[in-house]
PDB file of C-alpha atoms in Angstrom:
ATOM      1  CA  UNK A   1     -21.267 -18.667  15.324  1.00 52.00           C
ATOM      2  CA  UNK A   2     -20.378 -19.419  18.957  1.00 54.00           C
ATOM      3  CA  UNK A   3     -17.396 -17.915  20.775  1.00 56.00           C
ATOM      4  CA  UNK A   4     -15.182 -21.013  20.515  1.00 55.00           C
ATOM      5  CA  UNK A   5     -15.672 -21.100  16.734  1.00 58.00           C
ATOM      6  CA  UNK A   6     -14.944 -17.375  16.504  1.00 56.00           C
ATOM      7  CA  UNK A   7     -11.724 -17.796  18.485  1.00 61.00           C
ATOM      8  CA  UNK A   8     -10.799 -20.783  16.377  1.00 76.00           C
ATOM      9  CA  UNK A   9     -11.175 -18.738  13.192  1.00 80.00           C
ATOM     10  CA  UNK A  10      -8.847 -16.056  14.567  1.00 82.00           C
ATOM     11  CA  UNK A  11      -6.372 -18.680  15.777  1.00 86.00           C
ATOM     12  CA  UNK A  12      -6.544 -20.496  12.453  1.00 90.00           C
ATOM     13  CA  UNK A  13      -5.493 -17.353  10.575  1.00 91.00           C
ATOM     14  CA  UNK A  14      -2.853 -16.205  13.093  1.00 91.00           C
ATOM     15  CA  UNK A  15       0.094 -18.045  11.491  1.00 91.00           C
ATOM     16  CA  UNK A  16      -1.027 -17.067   7.987  1.00 92.00           C
ATOM     17  CA  UNK A  17      -1.223 -13.401   8.997  1.00 93.00           C
ATOM     18  CA  UNK A  18       2.270 -13.550  10.511  1.00 94.00           C
ATOM     19  CA  UNK A  19       3.722 -15.269   7.431  1.00 94.00           C
ATOM     20  CA  UNK A  20       2.018 -12.948   4.933  1.00 94.00           C
ATOM     21  CA  UNK A  21       3.047  -9.894   6.968  1.00 95.00           C
ATOM     22  CA  UNK A  22       6.685 -10.999   6.834  1.00 95.00           C
ATOM     23  CA  UNK A  23       6.803 -12.488   3.332  1.00 94.00           C
ATOM     24  CA  UNK A  24       5.125  -9.643   1.407  1.00 94.00           C
ATOM     25  CA  UNK A  25       7.643  -6.940   2.421  1.00 94.00           C
ATOM     26  CA  UNK A  26      10.566  -9.330   1.857  1.00 94.00           C
ATOM     27  CA  UNK A  27       9.232 -10.414  -1.550  1.00 91.00           C
ATOM     28  CA  UNK A  28       8.584  -6.810  -2.590  1.00 90.00           C
ATOM     29  CA  UNK A  29      12.066  -5.751  -1.455  1.00 89.00           C
ATOM     30  CA  UNK A  30      13.664  -8.588  -3.430  1.00 89.00           C
ATOM     31  CA  UNK A  31      11.506  -8.091  -6.525  1.00 84.00           C
ATOM     32  CA  UNK A  32      12.131  -4.336  -6.347  1.00 80.00           C
ATOM     33  CA  UNK A  33      15.844  -5.027  -6.954  1.00 84.00           C
ATOM     34  CA  UNK A  34      15.243  -7.612  -9.699  1.00 83.00           C
ATOM     35  CA  UNK A  35      15.197  -6.261 -13.233  1.00 84.00           C
ATOM     36  CA  UNK A  36      13.923  -8.522 -16.009  1.00 83.00           C
ATOM     37  CA  UNK A  37      16.686  -7.243 -18.307  1.00 83.00           C
ATOM     38  CA  UNK A  38      19.250  -8.768 -15.898  1.00 80.00           C
ATOM     39  CA  UNK A  39      17.858 -12.173 -16.925  1.00 82.00           C
ATOM     40  CA  UNK A  40      18.062 -11.420 -20.627  1.00 82.00           C
ATOM     41  CA  UNK A  41      14.345 -10.611 -20.833  1.00 83.00           C
ATOM     42  CA  UNK A  42      14.039  -7.436 -22.848  1.00 84.00           C
ATOM     43  CA  UNK A  43      10.834  -5.697 -21.884  1.00 85.00           C
ATOM     44  CA  UNK A  44       9.936  -2.085 -22.422  1.00 87.00           C
ATOM     45  CA  UNK A  45       9.477  -0.265 -19.105  1.00 85.00           C
ATOM     46  CA  UNK A  46       5.846  -0.420 -18.074  1.00 90.00           C
ATOM     47  CA  UNK A  47       5.778   3.373 -17.829  1.00 90.00           C
ATOM     48  CA  UNK A  48       1.989   3.495 -18.177  1.00 93.00           C
ATOM     49  CA  UNK A  49       1.563   1.836 -14.748  1.00 95.00           C
ATOM     50  CA  UNK A  50       2.483   4.602 -12.235  1.00 95.00           C
ATOM     51  CA  UNK A  51      -0.562   6.788 -12.952  1.00 96.00           C
ATOM     52  CA  UNK A  52      -2.761   3.682 -12.806  1.00 97.00           C
ATOM     53  CA  UNK A  53      -1.433   2.462  -9.488  1.00 96.00           C
ATOM     54  CA  UNK A  54      -1.514   6.005  -8.086  1.00 96.00           C
ATOM     55  CA  UNK A  55      -5.189   6.109  -9.085  1.00 97.00           C
ATOM     56  CA  UNK A  56      -5.694   2.789  -7.288  1.00 97.00           C
ATOM     57  CA  UNK A  57      -4.256   4.385  -4.146  1.00 97.00           C
ATOM     58  CA  UNK A  58      -6.749   7.233  -4.521  1.00 98.00           C
ATOM     59  CA  UNK A  59      -9.560   4.724  -5.082  1.00 98.00           C
ATOM     60  CA  UNK A  60      -8.497   2.822  -1.958  1.00 98.00           C
ATOM     61  CA  UNK A  61      -8.669   6.041   0.067  1.00 98.00           C
ATOM     62  CA  UNK A  62     -12.192   6.726  -1.235  1.00 98.00           C
ATOM     63  CA  UNK A  63     -13.296   3.155  -0.521  1.00 98.00           C
ATOM     64  CA  UNK A  64     -11.988   3.410   3.042  1.00 98.00           C
ATOM     65  CA  UNK A  65     -13.820   6.665   3.684  1.00 98.00           C
ATOM     66  CA  UNK A  66     -17.021   5.309   2.115  1.00 98.00           C
ATOM     67  CA  UNK A  67     -16.643   2.136   4.198  1.00 98.00           C
ATOM     68  CA  UNK A  68     -16.441   4.097   7.436  1.00 97.00           C
ATOM     69  CA  UNK A  69     -19.457   6.187   6.431  1.00 98.00           C
ATOM     70  CA  UNK A  70     -21.393   2.995   5.609  1.00 98.00           C
ATOM     71  CA  UNK A  71     -20.709   1.380   8.982  1.00 97.00           C
ATOM     72  CA  UNK A  72     -21.530   4.606  10.847  1.00 96.00           C
ATOM     73  CA  UNK A  73     -24.916   4.499   9.075  1.00 97.00           C
ATOM     74  CA  UNK A  74     -25.316   0.871  10.174  1.00 96.00           C
ATOM     75  CA  UNK A  75     -24.955  -0.639   6.700  1.00 97.00           C
ATOM     76  CA  UNK A  76     -22.753  -3.682   7.462  1.00 96.00           C
ATOM     77  CA  UNK A  77     -23.113  -5.327   4.045  1.00 97.00           C
ATOM     78  CA  UNK A  78     -22.042  -2.181   2.191  1.00 98.00           C
ATOM     79  CA  UNK A  79     -19.177  -1.701   4.667  1.00 98.00           C
ATOM     80  CA  UNK A  80     -17.998  -5.276   4.101  1.00 96.00           C
ATOM     81  CA  UNK A  81     -18.099  -4.911   0.297  1.00 98.00           C
ATOM     82  CA  UNK A  82     -16.243  -1.596   0.385  1.00 98.00           C
ATOM     83  CA  UNK A  83     -13.516  -2.928   2.704  1.00 98.00           C
ATOM     84  CA  UNK A  84     -13.087  -6.095   0.629  1.00 97.00           C
ATOM     85  CA  UNK A  85     -12.799  -3.949  -2.511  1.00 98.00           C
ATOM     86  CA  UNK A  86     -10.239  -1.718  -0.749  1.00 98.00           C
ATOM     87  CA  UNK A  87      -8.129  -4.803   0.022  1.00 97.00           C
ATOM     88  CA  UNK A  88      -8.433  -5.986  -3.590  1.00 97.00           C
ATOM     89  CA  UNK A  89      -7.457  -2.529  -4.838  1.00 97.00           C
ATOM     90  CA  UNK A  90      -4.379  -2.567  -2.603  1.00 96.00           C
ATOM     91  CA  UNK A  91      -3.368  -6.016  -3.867  1.00 96.00           C
ATOM     92  CA  UNK A  92      -3.706  -4.930  -7.521  1.00 97.00           C
ATOM     93  CA  UNK A  93      -1.684  -1.810  -6.686  1.00 96.00           C
ATOM     94  CA  UNK A  94       1.082  -3.957  -5.217  1.00 94.00           C
ATOM     95  CA  UNK A  95       1.246  -6.231  -8.278  1.00 94.00           C
ATOM     96  CA  UNK A  96       1.439  -3.224 -10.631  1.00 95.00           C
ATOM     97  CA  UNK A  97       4.023  -1.484  -8.441  1.00 93.00           C
ATOM     98  CA  UNK A  98       6.309  -4.527  -8.465  1.00 92.00           C
ATOM     99  CA  UNK A  99       5.783  -5.078 -12.218  1.00 92.00           C
ATOM    100  CA  UNK A 100       6.743  -1.480 -12.950  1.00 92.00           C
ATOM    101  CA  UNK A 101       9.892  -1.638 -10.824  1.00 89.00           C
ATOM    102  CA  UNK A 102      10.930  -4.943 -12.434  1.00 90.00           C
ATOM    103  CA  UNK A 103      10.951  -3.226 -15.831  1.00 90.00           C
ATOM    104  CA  UNK A 104      12.132   0.288 -14.968  1.00 88.00           C
ATOM    105  CA  UNK A 105      14.898   1.908 -12.950  1.00 84.00           C
ATOM    106  CA  UNK A 106      13.889   3.863  -9.873  1.00 85.00           C
ATOM    107  CA  UNK A 107      13.323   7.573 -10.342  1.00 88.00           C
ATOM    108  CA  UNK A 108      15.267  10.000  -8.158  1.00 90.00           C
ATOM    109  CA  UNK A 109      13.431  13.083  -6.915  1.00 93.00           C
ATOM    110  CA  UNK A 110      15.009  16.201  -8.419  1.00 90.00           C
ATOM    111  CA  UNK A 111      17.001  14.293 -11.062  1.00 90.00           C
ATOM    112  CA  UNK A 112      16.395  16.624 -14.004  1.00 89.00           C
ATOM    113  CA  UNK A 113      18.885  15.012 -16.405  1.00 88.00           C
ATOM    114  CA  UNK A 114      17.787  11.439 -15.608  1.00 82.00           C
ATOM    115  CA  UNK A 115      21.254  10.093 -14.755  1.00 86.00           C
ATOM    116  CA  UNK A 116      20.065   8.801 -11.325  1.00 85.00           C
ATOM    117  CA  UNK A 117      22.585  11.072  -9.536  1.00 87.00           C
ATOM    118  CA  UNK A 118      21.692  14.402  -7.958  1.00 88.00           C
ATOM    119  CA  UNK A 119      24.378  16.960  -8.622  1.00 90.00           C
ATOM    120  CA  UNK A 120      24.673  20.196  -6.625  1.00 90.00           C
ATOM    121  CA  UNK A 121      22.532  22.142  -9.100  1.00 91.00           C
ATOM    122  CA  UNK A 122      19.743  19.545  -9.038  1.00 91.00           C
ATOM    123  CA  UNK A 123      19.796  19.431  -5.220  1.00 90.00           C
ATOM    124  CA  UNK A 124      19.589  23.216  -5.111  1.00 92.00           C
ATOM    125  CA  UNK A 125      16.698  23.221  -7.605  1.00 91.00           C
ATOM    126  CA  UNK A 126      14.824  20.575  -5.601  1.00 91.00           C
ATOM    127  CA  UNK A 127      15.407  22.570  -2.415  1.00 92.00           C
ATOM    128  CA  UNK A 128      13.750  21.696   0.876  1.00 94.00           C
ATOM    129  CA  UNK A 129      10.781  20.137  -0.950  1.00 95.00           C
ATOM    130  CA  UNK A 130      13.079  17.149  -1.572  1.00 94.00           C
ATOM    131  CA  UNK A 131      13.182  16.542   2.206  1.00 95.00           C
ATOM    132  CA  UNK A 132       9.401  16.809   2.393  1.00 97.00           C
ATOM    133  CA  UNK A 133       9.177  14.251  -0.427  1.00 96.00           C
ATOM    134  CA  UNK A 134      11.628  11.898   1.307  1.00 96.00           C
ATOM    135  CA  UNK A 135       9.729  12.168   4.596  1.00 97.00           C
ATOM    136  CA  UNK A 136       6.412  11.397   2.901  1.00 98.00           C
ATOM    137  CA  UNK A 137       7.965   8.533   0.914  1.00 96.00           C
ATOM    138  CA  UNK A 138       9.706   6.928   3.903  1.00 97.00           C
ATOM    139  CA  UNK A 139       6.653   7.246   6.175  1.00 98.00           C
ATOM    140  CA  UNK A 140       4.511   5.823   3.345  1.00 97.00           C
ATOM    141  CA  UNK A 141       6.827   2.814   2.939  1.00 95.00           C
ATOM    142  CA  UNK A 142       7.161   2.156   6.688  1.00 96.00           C
ATOM    143  CA  UNK A 143       3.420   2.358   7.296  1.00 97.00           C
ATOM    144  CA  UNK A 144       2.606   0.274   4.204  1.00 96.00           C
ATOM    145  CA  UNK A 145       4.566  -2.533   5.858  1.00 96.00           C
ATOM    146  CA  UNK A 146       2.920  -1.956   9.245  1.00 96.00           C
ATOM    147  CA  UNK A 147      -0.629  -2.009   7.893  1.00 97.00           C
ATOM    148  CA  UNK A 148      -0.350  -5.476   6.344  1.00 97.00           C
ATOM    149  CA  UNK A 149      -0.951  -7.340   9.623  1.00 97.00           C
ATOM    150  CA  UNK A 150      -3.354  -4.655  10.851  1.00 97.00           C
ATOM    151  CA  UNK A 151      -5.575  -4.964   7.762  1.00 97.00           C
ATOM    152  CA  UNK A 152      -5.494  -8.767   7.904  1.00 96.00           C
ATOM    153  CA  UNK A 153      -6.280  -8.924  11.635  1.00 96.00           C
ATOM    154  CA  UNK A 154      -9.058  -6.360  11.250  1.00 97.00           C
ATOM    155  CA  UNK A 155     -10.563  -8.314   8.355  1.00 96.00           C
ATOM    156  CA  UNK A 156     -10.334 -11.707  10.079  1.00 95.00           C
ATOM    157  CA  UNK A 157     -11.991 -10.316  13.214  1.00 94.00           C
ATOM    158  CA  UNK A 158     -14.882  -9.137  11.069  1.00 94.00           C
ATOM    159  CA  UNK A 159     -15.119 -12.572   9.406  1.00 92.00           C
ATOM    160  CA  UNK A 160     -15.106 -14.176  12.851  1.00 91.00           C
ATOM    161  CA  UNK A 161     -17.900 -11.763  13.869  1.00 90.00           C
ATOM    162  CA  UNK A 162     -15.767 -10.479  16.762  1.00 92.00           C
ATOM    163  CA  UNK A 163     -17.071  -7.000  16.145  1.00 93.00           C
ATOM    164  CA  UNK A 164     -15.967  -5.597  19.499  1.00 94.00           C
ATOM    165  CA  UNK A 165     -12.334  -6.512  18.759  1.00 94.00           C
ATOM    166  CA  UNK A 166     -12.777  -5.614  15.075  1.00 96.00           C
ATOM    167  CA  UNK A 167     -13.938  -2.114  15.954  1.00 96.00           C
ATOM    168  CA  UNK A 168     -11.077  -1.610  18.420  1.00 97.00           C
ATOM    169  CA  UNK A 169      -8.332  -2.481  15.918  1.00 97.00           C
ATOM    170  CA  UNK A 170     -10.135  -0.762  13.018  1.00 97.00           C
ATOM    171  CA  UNK A 171      -9.692   2.532  14.877  1.00 97.00           C
ATOM    172  CA  UNK A 172      -5.936   2.041  14.458  1.00 97.00           C
ATOM    173  CA  UNK A 173      -5.991   0.409  11.013  1.00 98.00           C
ATOM    174  CA  UNK A 174      -8.236   2.955   9.284  1.00 98.00           C
ATOM    175  CA  UNK A 175      -6.152   6.139   9.755  1.00 98.00           C
ATOM    176  CA  UNK A 176      -2.876   4.357   8.990  1.00 98.00           C
ATOM    177  CA  UNK A 177      -4.267   2.696   5.858  1.00 98.00           C
ATOM    178  CA  UNK A 178      -5.847   5.970   4.761  1.00 98.00           C
ATOM    179  CA  UNK A 179      -2.496   7.736   5.273  1.00 98.00           C
ATOM    180  CA  UNK A 180      -0.722   5.106   3.147  1.00 98.00           C
ATOM    181  CA  UNK A 181      -3.321   5.403   0.366  1.00 98.00           C
ATOM    182  CA  UNK A 182      -3.291   9.216   0.306  1.00 98.00           C
ATOM    183  CA  UNK A 183       0.492   9.521   0.529  1.00 98.00           C
ATOM    184  CA  UNK A 184       0.776   7.024  -2.327  1.00 97.00           C
ATOM    185  CA  UNK A 185      -1.004   9.570  -4.518  1.00 97.00           C
ATOM    186  CA  UNK A 186       1.096  12.447  -3.149  1.00 98.00           C
ATOM    187  CA  UNK A 187       4.355  10.562  -3.768  1.00 97.00           C
ATOM    188  CA  UNK A 188       3.293   9.904  -7.353  1.00 96.00           C
ATOM    189  CA  UNK A 189       2.334  13.534  -7.969  1.00 96.00           C
ATOM    190  CA  UNK A 190       5.649  14.735  -6.536  1.00 96.00           C
ATOM    191  CA  UNK A 191       7.887  12.276  -8.427  1.00 95.00           C
ATOM    192  CA  UNK A 192       5.975  12.177 -11.745  1.00 93.00           C
ATOM    193  CA  UNK A 193       7.724  15.216 -13.305  1.00 91.00           C
ATOM    194  CA  UNK A 194      10.959  13.216 -13.178  1.00 91.00           C
ATOM    195  CA  UNK A 195       9.594   9.997 -14.750  1.00 81.00           C
ATOM    196  CA  UNK A 196      10.222  11.084 -18.331  1.00 60.00           C
ATOM    197  CA  UNK A 197      13.927  11.556 -17.638  1.00 52.00           C
TER     198      UNK A 197
END
């Protein structure tokens, strides 16, 4: 592939990357507030999904690490397969996450009685760990939005065989994406005791 074709491939995907990077967070934010029961659709909460999508986050983290190891060993094909699978895993996670939140109310960290309001006793019981949880959750959410264009740009540069540029942006994308994947598991482990309420 010559340089003009490579540039054309990047340019061809530029608008799509911008649109996807804007539309996914907006769609997720909107769908997060939509409950199927508000439309008269009675569906049991999909309470089996959180451990599955938390596992997908863990799988994504493993795939990313394995992908970096593969490319450091010079195995481009394995690297490509692992990164493509990591993207697919993240997409499946997102679909499950939205599906769960369309059928279930959000869980509040520290909410022992399940009324979605933290009283003074519950706040005291949660203690400073609640602030740690909120920091991890908010950084996870913010970076999950930021990595959308980074992952797409990194992937397109690999497809365009612009490996110099791919490698440069991958050095930024990898640690942020890994952080999002790992903190997704941590958030689940921290909030899961309150799911049953």
